[in-house]
């Protein structure tokens, strides 16, 4: 399996110094009680927001291990970004990594930003970013917001680039329709796995009409028995995802609630037995409150040697809410997990947070991107064309890739499992005559 080239842009070690003689200091911004934050942007990517700590003259330099934002770019996107500027020539400024610093409370009220603009800093995007070699873009203090002879604030950041190669796979069709799974490398498309979805009736031998009637009635009360098997090209099963906690509506509601989520167990073959499986992770899913509430997903790794665990007993590596209308992305990224925890102003790390620890694939990791997959929304029922990415350093064999594909399939099918029970499931997920 050949990977595709990606780069990771990390922004870390943020800090702010306010000279006493500056205008900002005169209005009290230098006080540690006044919050500061920044918006970090790169063309074509969502803006990321991070708090900026105030640094005193006697304090040590900000720690480069404190990452505030990360961006991931494949080489084709980076080339397009550079090509647009080259075509436009001097008519448009070069694309830049921009950091805009604000003082005051983060957020907005009635569409008006609450924070006050303090200054900005930018780093041009150039062809060196394509080299794939580690590159230090900036690591120092910079003067921002200086006007006339008045001293401005000083802003510190560490910006660096490093290679982050990935394997890219694609479901060649809807997950529930038994598609092939294809690896993409440039213009090459190579089948690697096949995917099979099935449902366990778990009903006694009765006439088809009686059995189907009972099945359909149960579908209105619970969704269970869903199984996704991932097979290699020889037909051997190499990973699986199975519902272990039924998806049921909460009391007095039409939705699967956060307090009582349904759950999938992600399985891989047991190395000690031919026909046995061992748990690798647990994916929980629910529907947020409200008619258009999002799909909540929480993924925990099962501790080595552990079994089917309950909520909170595993190693939390991802938790997100995805739009039920337009869909979104489910990902595992230990850096972003820490960044989001810091942004939520929680000073203590969750007891179930992974940090940089064991990711359940048999080795230690330095942290960062692990995998990502799109999750289709209710406006887009097809899964064809959606790409699953996984970091090369976390895939030591074909089976490692397969278990991520099983997780991606479970995340996508959770959108259906958590839809209101007053709605009918799509045909691919229902019991069919002659099934």
Short mmCIF file of C-alpha atoms in Angstrom, two decimals:
data_model
loop_
_atom_site.label_atom_id
_atom_site.label_comp_id
_atom_site.label_asym_id
_atom_site.label_seq_id
_atom_site.Cartn_x
_atom_site.Cartn_y
_atom_site.Cartn_z
CA UNK A 1 0.00 0.00 0.00
CA UNK A 2 1.47 3.34 -1.07
CA UNK A 3 0.60 6.50 0.89
CA UNK A 4 -0.29 9.98 -0.30
CA UNK A 5 1.78 13.01 0.70
CA UNK A 6 0.30 15.33 3.36
CA UNK A 7 1.86 18.02 5.52
CA UNK A 8 0.89 19.17 9.01
CA UNK A 9 1.12 22.85 9.93
CA UNK A 10 1.26 23.34 13.71
CA UNK A 11 0.89 26.63 15.58
CA UNK A 12 2.06 26.47 19.17
CA UNK A 13 3.66 28.39 22.05
CA UNK A 14 1.28 31.35 21.94
CA UNK A 15 1.97 34.25 24.27
CA UNK A 16 1.32 37.98 24.60
CA UNK A 17 3.32 40.77 26.25
CA UNK A 18 1.79 44.23 26.72
CA UNK A 19 4.21 47.11 27.41
CA UNK A 20 3.02 49.36 30.23
CA UNK A 21 3.40 52.46 28.03
CA UNK A 22 1.13 51.07 25.31
CA UNK A 23 -2.46 52.15 24.76
CA UNK A 24 -3.65 48.60 25.40
CA UNK A 25 -1.98 48.57 28.80
CA UNK A 26 -3.52 51.94 29.76
CA UNK A 27 -7.01 50.49 29.35
CA UNK A 28 -6.11 47.54 31.54
CA UNK A 29 -5.45 44.80 28.97
CA UNK A 30 -2.17 43.92 30.69
CA UNK A 31 -4.13 42.61 33.67
CA UNK A 32 -4.19 38.81 33.85
CA UNK A 33 -7.94 39.04 34.52
CA UNK A 34 -8.56 40.31 30.97
CA UNK A 35 -8.78 37.39 28.52
CA UNK A 36 -7.07 37.41 25.13
CA UNK A 37 -7.59 35.11 22.18
CA UNK A 38 -6.65 34.78 18.53
CA UNK A 39 -8.16 33.53 15.28
CA UNK A 40 -5.82 31.40 13.15
CA UNK A 41 -6.66 30.97 9.49
CA UNK A 42 -5.33 29.45 6.28
CA UNK A 43 -7.09 29.91 2.89
CA UNK A 44 -9.62 27.16 2.25
CA UNK A 45 -9.81 26.00 5.88
CA UNK A 46 -12.17 26.84 8.76
CA UNK A 47 -10.86 29.49 11.15
CA UNK A 48 -9.54 28.05 14.41
CA UNK A 49 -9.72 29.97 17.68
CA UNK A 50 -7.35 29.65 20.62
CA UNK A 51 -6.78 31.47 23.94
CA UNK A 52 -3.60 33.54 24.23
CA UNK A 53 -1.97 33.64 27.68
CA UNK A 54 -0.42 36.90 28.92
CA UNK A 55 3.29 36.59 29.67
CA UNK A 56 5.16 38.70 32.20
CA UNK A 57 8.72 39.88 31.70
CA UNK A 58 10.03 37.37 34.26
CA UNK A 59 8.04 34.39 33.00
CA UNK A 60 9.74 31.66 30.91
CA UNK A 61 9.25 31.49 27.15
CA UNK A 62 6.01 29.80 26.00
CA UNK A 63 6.30 26.02 25.63
CA UNK A 64 6.35 24.76 22.01
CA UNK A 65 4.53 21.61 23.14
CA UNK A 66 1.38 23.66 23.78
CA UNK A 67 -0.25 23.38 20.34
CA UNK A 68 -3.02 25.91 19.63
CA UNK A 69 -4.06 24.88 16.10
CA UNK A 70 -3.22 22.40 13.36
CA UNK A 71 -3.91 22.35 9.62
CA UNK A 72 -3.47 19.36 7.33
CA UNK A 73 -2.85 19.84 3.61
CA UNK A 74 -2.36 17.31 0.85
CA UNK A 75 0.12 18.27 -1.86
CA UNK A 76 -2.55 18.76 -4.53
CA UNK A 77 -4.40 21.33 -2.39
CA UNK A 78 -1.14 23.10 -1.59
CA UNK A 79 -0.17 23.24 -5.28
CA UNK A 80 -3.57 24.70 -6.17
CA UNK A 81 -3.17 27.34 -3.47
CA UNK A 82 0.22 28.36 -4.85
CA UNK A 83 -0.94 28.14 -8.49
CA UNK A 84 -3.82 30.60 -7.94
CA UNK A 85 -1.42 33.21 -6.64
CA UNK A 86 1.02 32.64 -9.51
CA UNK A 87 -1.76 33.09 -12.09
CA UNK A 88 -3.05 36.26 -10.47
CA UNK A 89 0.45 37.68 -10.14
CA UNK A 90 0.68 41.01 -8.33
CA UNK A 91 -3.09 41.55 -8.41
CA UNK A 92 -3.55 39.53 -5.24
CA UNK A 93 -1.45 39.12 -2.13
CA UNK A 94 0.28 35.80 -1.58
CA UNK A 95 -1.72 33.26 0.49
CA UNK A 96 -0.77 33.50 4.15
CA UNK A 97 -1.16 31.78 7.46
CA UNK A 98 -2.78 34.58 9.48
CA UNK A 99 -3.11 35.08 13.22
CA UNK A 100 -5.39 37.90 14.40
CA UNK A 101 -5.21 38.75 18.12
CA UNK A 102 -8.12 40.14 20.15
CA UNK A 103 -8.57 41.27 23.74
CA UNK A 104 -11.72 40.73 25.73
CA UNK A 105 -14.30 38.00 25.80
CA UNK A 106 -14.36 35.50 22.95
CA UNK A 107 -17.57 35.28 20.91
CA UNK A 108 -20.16 37.69 19.60
CA UNK A 109 -23.39 39.33 20.69
CA UNK A 110 -26.13 40.15 18.15
CA UNK A 111 -23.62 39.54 15.38
CA UNK A 112 -21.06 41.99 16.83
CA UNK A 113 -17.71 40.67 18.04
CA UNK A 114 -17.18 41.18 21.76
CA UNK A 115 -13.38 41.19 21.61
CA UNK A 116 -11.33 44.22 20.55
CA UNK A 117 -8.77 43.94 17.75
CA UNK A 118 -5.21 44.18 19.06
CA UNK A 119 -2.99 43.21 16.13
CA UNK A 120 -2.19 40.58 13.52
CA UNK A 121 0.70 38.49 12.26
CA UNK A 122 1.06 36.54 9.02
CA UNK A 123 3.41 34.01 7.41
CA UNK A 124 3.39 33.65 3.57
CA UNK A 125 2.73 30.24 2.03
CA UNK A 126 5.51 29.33 -0.40
CA UNK A 127 6.84 26.38 -2.39
CA UNK A 128 9.09 25.25 0.50
CA UNK A 129 5.96 23.85 2.12
CA UNK A 130 5.94 21.16 -0.60
CA UNK A 131 9.38 19.79 0.27
CA UNK A 132 8.08 17.33 2.86
CA UNK A 133 11.01 18.16 5.12
CA UNK A 134 10.55 19.52 8.67
CA UNK A 135 10.47 23.30 8.40
CA UNK A 136 10.46 25.92 11.15
CA UNK A 137 8.38 28.81 9.86
CA UNK A 138 8.68 31.05 12.91
CA UNK A 139 9.70 30.78 16.54
CA UNK A 140 10.04 34.15 18.24
CA UNK A 141 8.33 37.32 19.39
CA UNK A 142 6.81 39.75 16.89
CA UNK A 143 5.56 43.30 17.40
CA UNK A 144 1.86 43.68 16.56
CA UNK A 145 -0.46 46.67 16.59
CA UNK A 146 2.31 49.28 16.80
CA UNK A 147 1.21 52.71 15.60
CA UNK A 148 3.38 55.81 15.40
CA UNK A 149 5.86 56.05 18.24
CA UNK A 150 3.68 54.17 20.72
CA UNK A 151 5.04 50.71 21.63
CA UNK A 152 2.75 47.87 20.60
CA UNK A 153 2.05 44.47 22.03
CA UNK A 154 4.43 41.57 21.42
CA UNK A 155 3.05 38.27 20.23
CA UNK A 156 4.92 34.95 20.42
CA UNK A 157 4.26 31.87 18.34
CA UNK A 158 5.96 28.76 17.06
CA UNK A 159 4.87 27.69 13.56
CA UNK A 160 6.31 24.58 11.94
CA UNK A 161 5.65 22.12 9.12
CA UNK A 162 6.29 18.40 9.03
CA UNK A 163 5.39 15.55 6.70
CA UNK A 164 2.26 13.58 7.64
CA UNK A 165 1.73 10.89 4.93
CA UNK A 166 -1.63 9.11 4.83
CA UNK A 167 -3.37 6.15 3.29
CA UNK A 168 -6.58 7.12 1.52
CA UNK A 169 -9.45 4.64 1.04
CA UNK A 170 -12.92 4.95 -0.43
CA UNK A 171 -16.20 3.04 -0.13
CA UNK A 172 -17.25 2.37 -3.71
CA UNK A 173 -20.93 2.64 -2.85
CA UNK A 174 -23.31 2.74 0.10
CA UNK A 175 -22.01 1.05 3.25
CA UNK A 176 -25.14 -1.09 3.61
CA UNK A 177 -24.98 -2.29 -0.02
CA UNK A 178 -21.81 -4.36 0.29
CA UNK A 179 -19.36 -2.10 -1.56
CA UNK A 180 -15.74 -2.70 -2.39
CA UNK A 181 -13.20 -0.61 -0.52
CA UNK A 182 -10.64 0.97 -2.82
CA UNK A 183 -7.29 2.52 -2.02
CA UNK A 184 -6.56 5.78 -3.84
CA UNK A 185 -3.03 6.84 -4.67
CA UNK A 186 -3.02 9.71 -7.14
CA UNK A 187 -4.90 8.50 -10.22
CA UNK A 188 -4.52 4.84 -9.21
CA UNK A 189 -7.49 3.00 -7.69
CA UNK A 190 -6.88 -0.47 -6.27
CA UNK A 191 -9.45 -2.73 -4.52
CA UNK A 192 -8.19 -3.70 -1.06
CA UNK A 193 -11.25 -4.88 0.93
CA UNK A 194 -14.91 -5.70 0.55
CA UNK A 195 -17.62 -4.68 2.98
CA UNK A 196 -20.72 -6.68 3.89
CA UNK A 197 -23.66 -5.43 5.94
CA UNK A 198 -26.09 -7.86 7.56
CA UNK A 199 -28.84 -8.01 10.17
CA UNK A 200 -29.35 -10.74 12.73
CA UNK A 201 -33.04 -11.62 12.88
CA UNK A 202 -32.71 -13.51 16.16
CA UNK A 203 -36.24 -14.78 15.66
CA UNK A 204 -37.58 -18.37 15.75
CA UNK A 205 -38.46 -20.13 12.51
CA UNK A 206 -41.90 -18.80 11.58
CA UNK A 207 -43.65 -17.98 8.38
CA UNK A 208 -42.10 -15.12 6.42
CA UNK A 209 -45.13 -12.90 6.95
CA UNK A 210 -45.19 -13.38 10.70
CA UNK A 211 -41.42 -12.94 11.05
CA UNK A 212 -41.29 -9.82 8.91
CA UNK A 213 -44.21 -8.27 10.77
CA UNK A 214 -42.47 -8.84 14.08
CA UNK A 215 -39.18 -7.49 12.74
CA UNK A 216 -40.79 -4.32 11.44
CA UNK A 217 -42.59 -3.78 14.72
CA UNK A 218 -39.32 -4.09 16.62
CA UNK A 219 -37.69 -1.60 14.23
CA UNK A 220 -40.12 1.02 15.53
CA UNK A 221 -38.92 0.37 19.11
CA UNK A 222 -35.23 -0.48 18.77
CA UNK A 223 -32.47 -0.88 16.21
CA UNK A 224 -30.07 -3.72 16.86
CA UNK A 225 -28.35 -6.67 15.24
CA UNK A 226 -26.50 -4.58 12.64
CA UNK A 227 -23.16 -6.07 11.62
CA UNK A 228 -20.50 -4.83 9.21
CA UNK A 229 -17.80 -7.29 8.15
CA UNK A 230 -14.63 -6.20 6.37
CA UNK A 231 -13.03 -8.91 4.20
CA UNK A 232 -9.66 -8.92 2.47
CA UNK A 233 -9.29 -9.86 -1.20
CA UNK A 234 -9.08 -13.56 -0.34
CA UNK A 235 -12.46 -13.35 1.40
CA UNK A 236 -11.12 -13.69 4.94
CA UNK A 237 -12.76 -11.45 7.58
CA UNK A 238 -10.22 -8.95 8.94
CA UNK A 239 -12.39 -6.51 10.96
CA UNK A 240 -15.97 -6.02 12.09
CA UNK A 241 -18.36 -3.54 13.66
CA UNK A 242 -21.36 -4.83 15.59
CA UNK A 243 -24.10 -3.11 17.57
CA UNK A 244 -23.73 -4.24 21.18
CA UNK A 245 -26.08 -1.73 22.83
CA UNK A 246 -29.39 -1.32 20.95
CA UNK A 247 -30.41 2.11 19.73
CA UNK A 248 -33.67 2.88 21.55
CA UNK A 249 -35.64 6.11 22.02
CA UNK A 250 -35.42 7.73 25.42
CA UNK A 251 -38.50 7.80 27.61
CA UNK A 252 -41.13 10.17 26.24
CA UNK A 253 -38.99 10.98 23.21
CA UNK A 254 -38.53 9.95 19.60
CA UNK A 255 -34.73 10.11 19.77
CA UNK A 256 -31.73 8.19 21.07
CA UNK A 257 -30.53 10.42 23.90
CA UNK A 258 -27.04 11.24 25.12
CA UNK A 259 -27.88 9.73 28.50
CA UNK A 260 -28.70 6.36 26.89
CA UNK A 261 -26.66 6.06 23.67
CA UNK A 262 -26.51 3.09 21.37
CA UNK A 263 -23.09 1.54 20.88
CA UNK A 264 -20.98 -0.38 18.38
CA UNK A 265 -18.10 -2.65 19.26
CA UNK A 266 -15.22 -2.52 16.77
CA UNK A 267 -13.54 -5.93 16.51
CA UNK A 268 -10.38 -7.39 15.05
CA UNK A 269 -9.30 -11.05 14.75
CA UNK A 270 -7.77 -12.50 17.87
CA UNK A 271 -4.14 -13.40 17.22
CA UNK A 272 -4.52 -16.47 19.44
CA UNK A 273 -7.47 -18.03 17.62
CA UNK A 274 -8.58 -18.56 14.03
CA UNK A 275 -12.30 -17.96 14.52
CA UNK A 276 -12.29 -15.67 17.55
CA UNK A 277 -12.39 -11.88 17.83
CA UNK A 278 -11.11 -9.34 20.30
CA UNK A 279 -12.57 -5.87 20.99
CA UNK A 280 -10.56 -2.87 19.82
CA UNK A 281 -12.88 0.07 20.43
CA UNK A 282 -16.38 1.17 21.35
CA UNK A 283 -18.31 3.80 19.39
CA UNK A 284 -21.32 5.38 21.11
CA UNK A 285 -23.87 7.47 19.22
CA UNK A 286 -26.91 9.57 20.11
CA UNK A 287 -29.05 12.44 18.84
CA UNK A 288 -28.67 15.88 20.39
CA UNK A 289 -31.84 17.59 21.61
CA UNK A 290 -33.98 19.55 19.15
CA UNK A 291 -35.67 18.73 15.86
CA UNK A 292 -32.45 19.31 13.92
CA UNK A 293 -30.12 18.25 16.69
CA UNK A 294 -26.73 16.90 15.68
CA UNK A 295 -25.40 13.36 15.77
CA UNK A 296 -23.15 12.83 18.77
CA UNK A 297 -20.27 10.36 18.46
CA UNK A 298 -17.90 9.23 21.20
CA UNK A 299 -15.11 6.71 20.55
CA UNK A 300 -13.17 4.90 23.25
CA UNK A 301 -10.40 2.38 22.89
CA UNK A 302 -10.80 -0.83 24.83
CA UNK A 303 -7.91 -1.38 27.21
CA UNK A 304 -5.60 -4.18 26.15
CA UNK A 305 -7.02 -7.46 27.39
CA UNK A 306 -10.36 -5.79 28.20
CA UNK A 307 -13.81 -6.85 27.14
CA UNK A 308 -17.02 -5.05 26.26
CA UNK A 309 -16.73 -1.99 28.45
CA UNK A 310 -19.29 0.54 29.61
CA UNK A 311 -19.32 4.30 29.18
CA UNK A 312 -16.24 5.98 30.56
CA UNK A 313 -14.20 2.82 31.19
CA UNK A 314 -12.13 3.01 28.00
CA UNK A 315 -9.59 5.49 26.67
CA UNK A 316 -11.41 8.45 25.14
CA UNK A 317 -9.82 9.48 21.85
CA UNK A 318 -12.65 11.29 20.06
CA UNK A 319 -15.93 13.04 20.81
CA UNK A 320 -17.79 15.23 18.34
CA UNK A 321 -21.22 16.40 17.18
CA UNK A 322 -22.03 16.23 13.45
CA UNK A 323 -24.81 18.06 11.60
CA UNK A 324 -27.67 15.67 10.82
CA UNK A 325 -28.63 17.76 7.79
CA UNK A 326 -25.37 18.26 5.92
CA UNK A 327 -23.17 15.66 7.64
CA UNK A 328 -19.61 16.28 8.75
CA UNK A 329 -16.38 14.58 9.71
CA UNK A 330 -15.58 12.05 12.39
CA UNK A 331 -11.89 12.01 13.27
CA UNK A 332 -9.32 10.84 15.79
CA UNK A 333 -6.67 13.48 16.38
CA UNK A 334 -4.95 13.56 19.78
CA UNK A 335 -3.57 17.07 19.18
CA UNK A 336 -6.99 18.53 18.39
CA UNK A 337 -8.47 16.65 21.34
CA UNK A 338 -6.08 18.52 23.65
CA UNK A 339 -6.62 21.82 21.82
CA UNK A 340 -10.40 21.52 22.22
CA UNK A 341 -9.98 20.64 25.89
CA UNK A 342 -7.82 23.74 26.40
CA UNK A 343 -10.29 25.95 24.51
CA UNK A 344 -13.10 24.81 26.78
CA UNK A 345 -11.12 26.40 29.65
CA UNK A 346 -10.74 23.09 31.46
CA UNK A 347 -7.43 23.15 33.28
CA UNK A 348 -7.54 19.50 34.32
CA UNK A 349 -7.18 16.67 31.86
CA UNK A 350 -10.02 14.16 31.66
CA UNK A 351 -9.17 10.88 33.42
CA UNK A 352 -10.13 9.07 30.23
CA UNK A 353 -8.21 11.34 27.84
CA UNK A 354 -5.63 9.63 25.69
CA UNK A 355 -3.02 12.40 25.71
CA UNK A 356 -0.11 10.95 23.78
CA UNK A 357 -0.60 7.46 25.11
CA UNK A 358 -1.43 4.03 23.84
CA UNK A 359 -3.76 3.90 20.85
CA UNK A 360 -4.49 0.20 20.94
CA UNK A 361 -2.57 -0.78 17.80
CA UNK A 362 0.37 -2.33 19.60
CA UNK A 363 2.76 0.63 19.89
CA UNK A 364 3.18 4.05 21.43
CA UNK A 365 2.34 7.16 19.44
CA UNK A 366 3.75 10.66 19.49
CA UNK A 367 0.28 12.12 19.08
CA UNK A 368 -1.46 13.88 16.23
CA UNK A 369 -3.74 12.83 13.40
CA UNK A 370 -4.85 9.18 13.41
CA UNK A 371 -7.83 8.91 11.03
CA UNK A 372 -10.79 10.81 9.59
CA UNK A 373 -13.91 9.88 7.67
CA UNK A 374 -16.91 11.81 6.33
CA UNK A 375 -20.35 11.01 7.74
CA UNK A 376 -23.23 11.54 5.31
CA UNK A 377 -26.11 13.80 6.33
CA UNK A 378 -29.81 13.31 5.80
CA UNK A 379 -29.62 15.52 2.70
CA UNK A 380 -27.02 13.23 1.15
CA UNK A 381 -27.92 9.55 1.38
CA UNK A 382 -25.12 8.17 -0.78
CA UNK A 383 -21.73 7.17 0.59
CA UNK A 384 -20.08 6.80 -2.80
CA UNK A 385 -16.97 8.90 -3.16
CA UNK A 386 -16.37 9.53 0.54
CA UNK A 387 -12.70 9.11 1.42
CA UNK A 388 -11.29 7.72 4.65
CA UNK A 389 -7.81 8.87 5.61
CA UNK A 390 -5.45 7.28 8.10
CA UNK A 391 -1.94 8.19 9.20
CA UNK A 392 0.76 5.89 7.87
CA UNK A 393 2.44 5.58 11.28
CA UNK A 394 -0.69 3.93 12.71
CA UNK A 395 -1.01 1.28 9.98
CA UNK A 396 1.56 -1.48 10.36
CA UNK A 397 -0.41 -4.12 8.43
CA UNK A 398 -3.53 -4.57 6.30
CA UNK A 399 -5.58 -5.53 9.37
CA UNK A 400 -4.85 -2.13 10.96
CA UNK A 401 -6.36 -0.40 7.94
CA UNK A 402 -9.37 -2.76 8.02
CA UNK A 403 -10.26 -1.94 11.63
CA UNK A 404 -10.32 1.78 10.80
CA UNK A 405 -12.65 1.02 7.87
CA UNK A 406 -14.99 -0.86 10.23
CA UNK A 407 -15.00 2.18 12.52
CA UNK A 408 -15.75 4.48 9.56
CA UNK A 409 -18.67 2.26 8.52
CA UNK A 410 -20.09 2.27 12.06
CA UNK A 411 -19.79 6.06 12.33
CA UNK A 412 -21.67 6.50 9.06
CA UNK A 413 -24.44 4.00 9.87
CA UNK A 414 -24.95 5.71 13.24
CA UNK A 415 -26.64 8.57 11.38
CA UNK A 416 -29.36 6.09 10.35
CA UNK A 417 -29.45 4.33 13.72
CA UNK A 418 -30.08 7.64 15.52
CA UNK A 419 -32.72 9.07 13.20
CA UNK A 420 -36.16 9.68 14.79
CA UNK A 421 -38.08 6.46 15.34
CA UNK A 422 -41.16 7.96 13.73
CA UNK A 423 -39.31 7.75 10.42
CA UNK A 424 -38.94 4.59 8.37
CA UNK A 425 -35.44 3.26 7.85
CA UNK A 426 -34.13 3.31 4.30
CA UNK A 427 -34.63 0.13 2.33
CA UNK A 428 -31.01 -1.12 2.63
CA UNK A 429 -31.32 -1.29 6.43
CA UNK A 430 -34.76 -2.92 6.68
CA UNK A 431 -35.63 -6.60 6.75
CA UNK A 432 -36.63 -7.61 3.25
CA UNK A 433 -38.85 -10.37 1.88
CA UNK A 434 -36.54 -13.23 0.89
CA UNK A 435 -33.62 -11.82 2.86
#
